[in-house]
Coordinates of C-alpha atoms and ligand atoms in Angstrom, one line a residue:
M225 CA -171.2 -96.5 -45.3
F226 CA -173.5 -97.9 -48.0
G227 CA -174.3 -101.3 -49.2
A228 CA -174.4 -102.4 -52.8
I229 CA -175.8 -105.5 -54.4
E230 CA -175.2 -106.4 -58.0
A231 CA -177.8 -109.1 -58.5
G232 CA -176.8 -111.3 -61.4
G233 CA -178.1 -114.5 -62.9
T234 CA -174.9 -116.4 -61.9
K235 CA -173.8 -114.5 -58.8
F236 CA -174.8 -111.8 -56.4
R237 CA -172.0 -109.4 -55.7
C238 CA -172.3 -107.5 -52.4
M239 CA -170.2 -104.7 -51.2
V240 CA -170.0 -102.3 -48.2
G241 CA -168.2 -99.0 -48.8
D242 CA -168.4 -95.5 -50.2
G243 CA -166.6 -95.7 -53.5
P244 CA -163.8 -97.5 -55.4
T245 CA -161.2 -96.3 -52.8
A246 CA -163.3 -96.9 -49.8
I247 CA -164.4 -100.5 -49.9
A248 CA -164.9 -102.0 -46.4
D249 CA -165.8 -105.5 -47.5
E250 CA -167.1 -107.5 -50.5
V251 CA -168.5 -111.0 -51.1
R252 CA -169.7 -113.0 -54.1
I253 CA -172.6 -115.3 -53.6
T254 CA -173.6 -117.9 -56.2
T255 CA -177.2 -117.4 -57.5
T256 CA -179.2 -120.5 -56.6
A257 CA -182.8 -120.5 -55.4
P258 CA -184.1 -117.1 -54.4
Q259 CA -184.7 -117.9 -50.7
E260 CA -181.2 -119.4 -50.3
T261 CA -179.4 -116.6 -52.2
L262 CA -181.2 -113.8 -50.5
A263 CA -180.8 -115.3 -47.1
E264 CA -177.1 -115.3 -47.6
V265 CA -177.1 -111.7 -48.9
I266 CA -179.0 -110.6 -45.8
R267 CA -176.6 -112.5 -43.5
F268 CA -173.7 -110.7 -45.1
F269 CA -175.2 -107.2 -44.6
T270 CA -176.4 -108.0 -41.1
A271 CA -172.9 -109.1 -40.0
Q272 CA -171.4 -106.0 -41.7
A273 CA -173.9 -103.6 -40.1
I274 CA -172.5 -104.5 -36.7
K275 CA -169.0 -103.3 -37.8
H276 CA -170.1 -100.3 -39.9
P277 CA -173.6 -98.8 -39.7
I278 CA -175.1 -99.0 -43.2
D279 CA -177.3 -96.0 -44.2
A280 CA -178.8 -97.5 -47.4
I281 CA -178.5 -100.3 -49.9
G282 CA -178.5 -100.0 -53.7
I283 CA -179.5 -102.9 -55.9
G284 CA -178.7 -103.3 -59.6
A285 CA -180.6 -106.3 -60.7
F286 CA -180.9 -108.6 -63.7
G287 CA -184.4 -108.3 -65.2
P288 CA -186.8 -107.5 -66.4
I289 CA -187.6 -105.6 -63.2
D290 CA -190.5 -103.4 -62.1
L291 CA -189.2 -99.8 -61.5
D292 CA -192.6 -98.1 -61.3
R293 CA -192.9 -96.8 -57.7
N294 CA -196.7 -96.7 -58.0
S295 CA -196.9 -100.4 -59.0
A296 CA -197.9 -103.1 -56.5
T297 CA -194.9 -105.1 -57.7
Y298 CA -192.3 -102.3 -57.5
G299 CA -188.9 -103.7 -56.8
H300 CA -189.7 -107.2 -58.1
I301 CA -188.0 -109.1 -60.8
T302 CA -190.8 -109.8 -63.3
T303 CA -190.7 -112.2 -66.3
T304 CA -187.2 -113.4 -66.2
P305 CA -186.5 -116.8 -67.9
K306 CA -184.3 -117.6 -64.9
T307 CA -186.1 -120.5 -63.1
G308 CA -187.5 -119.7 -59.7
W309 CA -186.8 -116.0 -59.9
Q310 CA -190.0 -115.0 -61.7
H311 CA -191.9 -112.3 -59.7
Q312 CA -189.3 -112.4 -56.9
D313 CA -189.5 -109.3 -54.6
L314 CA -186.0 -107.9 -54.1
V315 CA -186.6 -104.4 -52.7
G316 CA -189.3 -105.4 -50.2
L317 CA -187.4 -108.4 -48.9
V318 CA -184.0 -106.7 -48.5
G319 CA -185.6 -103.5 -47.1
D320 CA -187.7 -105.3 -44.5
A321 CA -184.8 -107.5 -43.4
L322 CA -182.3 -104.7 -43.1
K323 CA -184.5 -101.7 -42.3
V324 CA -182.7 -99.2 -44.6
P325 CA -183.8 -97.3 -47.7
I326 CA -183.2 -99.2 -50.9
G327 CA -182.2 -97.8 -54.2
F328 CA -183.1 -99.9 -57.2
D329 CA -182.3 -100.0 -60.9
T330 CA -181.3 -102.5 -63.6
D331 CA -177.8 -104.1 -63.4
V332 CA -176.8 -102.2 -66.6
A333 CA -178.1 -98.9 -65.3
A334 CA -176.1 -99.4 -62.2
A335 CA -173.0 -100.1 -64.3
A336 CA -173.7 -96.9 -66.3
L337 CA -173.9 -95.0 -63.0
G338 CA -170.6 -96.5 -61.8
E339 CA -168.9 -95.4 -65.0
Y340 CA -170.5 -92.0 -64.8
T341 CA -169.4 -91.4 -61.3
W342 CA -165.9 -92.9 -61.3
G343 CA -165.1 -94.3 -64.7
A344 CA -165.1 -93.7 -68.5
G345 CA -168.3 -91.6 -68.3
Q346 CA -167.2 -88.9 -65.8
G347 CA -168.5 -85.5 -66.8
I348 CA -170.6 -86.9 -69.6
D349 CA -174.2 -85.4 -69.5
N350 CA -175.8 -87.9 -71.8
L351 CA -174.2 -91.3 -71.5
V352 CA -175.1 -94.7 -72.9
Y353 CA -173.6 -97.9 -71.4
L354 CA -173.9 -101.0 -73.4
T355 CA -172.8 -104.5 -72.3
V356 CA -172.3 -107.4 -74.7
G357 CA -172.0 -110.7 -72.9
T358 CA -174.5 -113.5 -72.1
G359 CA -177.0 -110.9 -73.3
I360 CA -176.9 -107.4 -74.6
G361 CA -178.1 -104.7 -72.2
G362 CA -178.1 -101.0 -72.4
A363 CA -178.9 -98.0 -70.2
A364 CA -179.0 -94.3 -71.0
L365 CA -178.2 -91.7 -68.4
S366 CA -179.3 -88.1 -68.8
A367 CA -177.6 -85.8 -66.2
G368 CA -176.8 -88.9 -64.2
R369 CA -180.4 -90.3 -64.1
S370 CA -181.3 -93.4 -66.0
L371 CA -184.1 -93.0 -68.6
R372 CA -187.2 -94.9 -67.6
G373 CA -190.6 -95.1 -69.0
L374 CA -193.2 -97.9 -69.0
V375 CA -190.4 -100.2 -67.8
H376 CA -186.8 -99.7 -68.7
A377 CA -184.9 -99.6 -72.0
E378 CA -184.3 -103.0 -73.7
M379 CA -181.6 -101.9 -76.2
G380 CA -180.5 -105.5 -76.6
H381 CA -183.7 -106.4 -78.2
M382 CA -183.9 -103.7 -80.8
L383 CA -184.6 -105.0 -84.3
I384 CA -181.7 -104.5 -86.7
P385 CA -181.2 -105.3 -90.4
R386 CA -179.3 -108.4 -91.3
V387 CA -175.8 -108.2 -92.8
A388 CA -176.1 -109.1 -96.5
G389 CA -175.9 -112.9 -97.0
D390 CA -176.3 -113.8 -93.3
S391 CA -178.9 -116.5 -92.9
F392 CA -178.4 -117.3 -89.1
A393 CA -181.7 -117.6 -87.4
G394 CA -180.5 -115.8 -84.2
S395 CA -180.6 -116.9 -80.6
C396 CA -183.2 -114.7 -78.9
P397 CA -186.1 -116.9 -77.6
F398 CA -188.4 -114.0 -78.0
H399 CA -187.4 -112.4 -81.3
G400 CA -184.9 -114.7 -83.0
D401 CA -182.7 -112.2 -84.9
C402 CA -182.9 -109.1 -82.7
F403 CA -179.6 -107.3 -81.7
E404 CA -179.0 -109.7 -78.8
G405 CA -180.1 -112.7 -80.9
M406 CA -177.4 -111.9 -83.5
A407 CA -174.5 -110.5 -81.4
S408 CA -174.5 -111.7 -77.8
G409 CA -172.1 -114.3 -76.5
P410 CA -174.7 -117.2 -76.9
A411 CA -175.4 -116.0 -80.4
I412 CA -171.8 -116.2 -81.4
R413 CA -171.6 -119.7 -79.7
K414 CA -174.7 -120.9 -81.6
R415 CA -173.6 -119.5 -84.9
W416 CA -170.0 -120.7 -84.9
G417 CA -170.3 -123.7 -82.6
Q418 CA -167.5 -122.3 -80.4
D419 CA -167.2 -120.1 -77.3
P420 CA -166.3 -116.5 -78.2
E421 CA -163.2 -116.9 -76.0
T422 CA -161.8 -119.7 -78.1
L423 CA -162.2 -117.8 -81.5
T424 CA -158.8 -116.6 -82.8
T425 CA -158.5 -112.9 -83.6
D426 CA -158.5 -113.5 -87.3
H427 CA -161.7 -115.6 -87.2
P428 CA -164.4 -114.2 -89.5
A429 CA -166.8 -114.1 -86.5
W430 CA -165.2 -110.9 -85.4
Q431 CA -165.8 -109.0 -88.6
L432 CA -169.4 -110.0 -88.6
Q433 CA -169.6 -109.1 -84.9
A434 CA -168.2 -105.7 -85.6
S435 CA -170.9 -105.2 -88.3
Y436 CA -173.8 -106.1 -85.9
L437 CA -172.4 -104.0 -83.1
A438 CA -172.1 -101.0 -85.5
L439 CA -175.7 -101.4 -86.6
G440 CA -176.9 -101.4 -82.9
L441 CA -174.7 -98.4 -82.0
A442 CA -175.8 -96.5 -85.1
N443 CA -179.4 -96.8 -84.0
I444 CA -178.6 -95.8 -80.4
I445 CA -176.7 -92.7 -81.7
L446 CA -179.5 -91.7 -84.1
M447 CA -182.2 -92.2 -81.4
L448 CA -180.6 -90.8 -78.3
S449 CA -177.6 -88.7 -79.5
P450 CA -175.5 -89.5 -76.5
H451 CA -172.3 -87.6 -75.7
R452 CA -170.4 -90.9 -75.3
I453 CA -171.0 -94.6 -75.4
V454 CA -169.2 -97.0 -73.0
L455 CA -169.2 -100.4 -74.5
G456 CA -168.3 -103.3 -72.2
G457 CA -169.1 -107.0 -71.5
G458 CA -167.3 -110.3 -71.8
V459 CA -167.5 -110.4 -75.6
M460 CA -165.7 -107.1 -76.2
R461 CA -162.0 -107.0 -77.1
A462 CA -159.6 -104.3 -78.4
E463 CA -159.6 -105.3 -82.1
L464 CA -163.4 -105.3 -82.1
F465 CA -163.4 -101.6 -81.2
T466 CA -161.2 -100.7 -84.1
A467 CA -163.4 -102.6 -86.6
L468 CA -166.7 -101.5 -85.3
R469 CA -165.7 -97.8 -85.2
C470 CA -164.8 -98.1 -88.9
R471 CA -168.1 -99.6 -89.8
L472 CA -170.0 -97.1 -87.6
L473 CA -168.5 -94.2 -89.6
D474 CA -169.7 -95.9 -92.8
L475 CA -173.2 -96.5 -91.5
L476 CA -173.6 -92.9 -90.3
A477 CA -172.3 -91.7 -93.6
G478 CA -171.4 -88.2 -92.3
Y479 CA -175.0 -87.4 -91.4
V480 CA -174.4 -86.9 -87.7
N481 CA -172.3 -83.8 -88.0
S482 CA -170.4 -83.7 -84.7
P483 CA -166.6 -83.7 -84.4
E484 CA -167.0 -86.3 -81.6
I485 CA -168.2 -88.7 -84.3
T486 CA -166.5 -87.5 -87.4
D487 CA -163.0 -86.8 -85.9
S488 CA -162.6 -88.6 -82.6
L489 CA -164.7 -91.8 -82.5
E490 CA -161.9 -93.4 -80.4
D491 CA -163.0 -91.1 -77.6
Y492 CA -166.7 -91.5 -78.3
V493 CA -167.1 -95.3 -78.3
V494 CA -164.9 -96.4 -75.4
P495 CA -164.3 -99.4 -73.2
P496 CA -165.3 -99.2 -69.5
S497 CA -162.6 -98.1 -67.1
L498 CA -164.0 -99.8 -63.9
G499 CA -163.9 -103.3 -65.5
N500 CA -166.2 -105.7 -63.7
Q501 CA -166.6 -103.4 -60.7
A502 CA -168.9 -100.9 -62.6
G503 CA -172.1 -102.6 -61.6
V504 CA -171.5 -103.0 -57.9
L505 CA -170.0 -99.5 -57.6
G506 CA -173.0 -98.1 -59.4
A507 CA -175.2 -99.8 -56.8
L508 CA -173.3 -97.8 -54.1
V509 CA -174.4 -94.7 -56.0
L510 CA -178.0 -96.0 -56.0
A511 CA -177.7 -96.5 -52.2
R512 CA -176.4 -92.9 -51.6
R513 CA -179.3 -91.5 -53.7
A514 CA -181.8 -93.5 -51.8
Y515 CA -180.3 -92.3 -48.5
E516 CA -180.4 -88.6 -49.7
Q517 CA -183.9 -88.9 -50.9
E518 CA -185.1 -90.4 -47.6
S519 CA -183.2 -87.8 -45.6
Q520 CA -184.9 -84.9 -47.4
P521 CA -187.5 -83.1 -45.2
Ligands
LIG818 ZN1 -184.8 -110.3 -78.5

């Protein structure tokens, strides 16, 4: 059995199991102050470990986070705007309390891994997972490993051109009109004065949204050449997929000469198939990997 933690800004989702068809138990804990939330997380796993021994725990966390194993602050959340959580150690605290190996990655990389292992990214060598909700986050997997460098990818903050005639300042506190600043849920709310959920399907917001999403995806395709893009998050809806695929074809203008893009874009930019389970299931995969790594001679 493995433990999984999807550490989110509004809730921590914890699971014990070994995959989507082998879930022993699950709990959602509201994210409050770090000491309080993490104490509750540890209580859950301590109680679980009496019933089923847990071999390792995977954490997919909101960020930014420190993923550099040589860094003194490896396993910490770093400069998050979320009050109280700046520089919070996750890996050290959970690992010390529960005495098991800990796998660690971003929440979006965990969701990518979940989709790669059991969902819409199965068998896809180079996969990008992008989520559009309260922010925009993205992760790229190559042969099932997330691409990391200095820190981790921040696809949501890529700088994209404005759609002609658009004068909205954007909503990103760091960059204003970056991808997330123009196309996240809060950006839509700020621009139209309405929650995305309350906008009717014929509202002009969706055509503009499709244009910005297509700009972001075009850059991802040109930069990383993934074999598939899984596009999820609370802002996504079926009609948005149709519109953005159309615009994406226009933007790429036949230059990326691959039948996946020119002939079957509906199989190339796809919704997730694990729904809101992707992140926590991906954290189970992180746990399994941490266990296997620790078990190697
Ligand atoms: Zn930004």
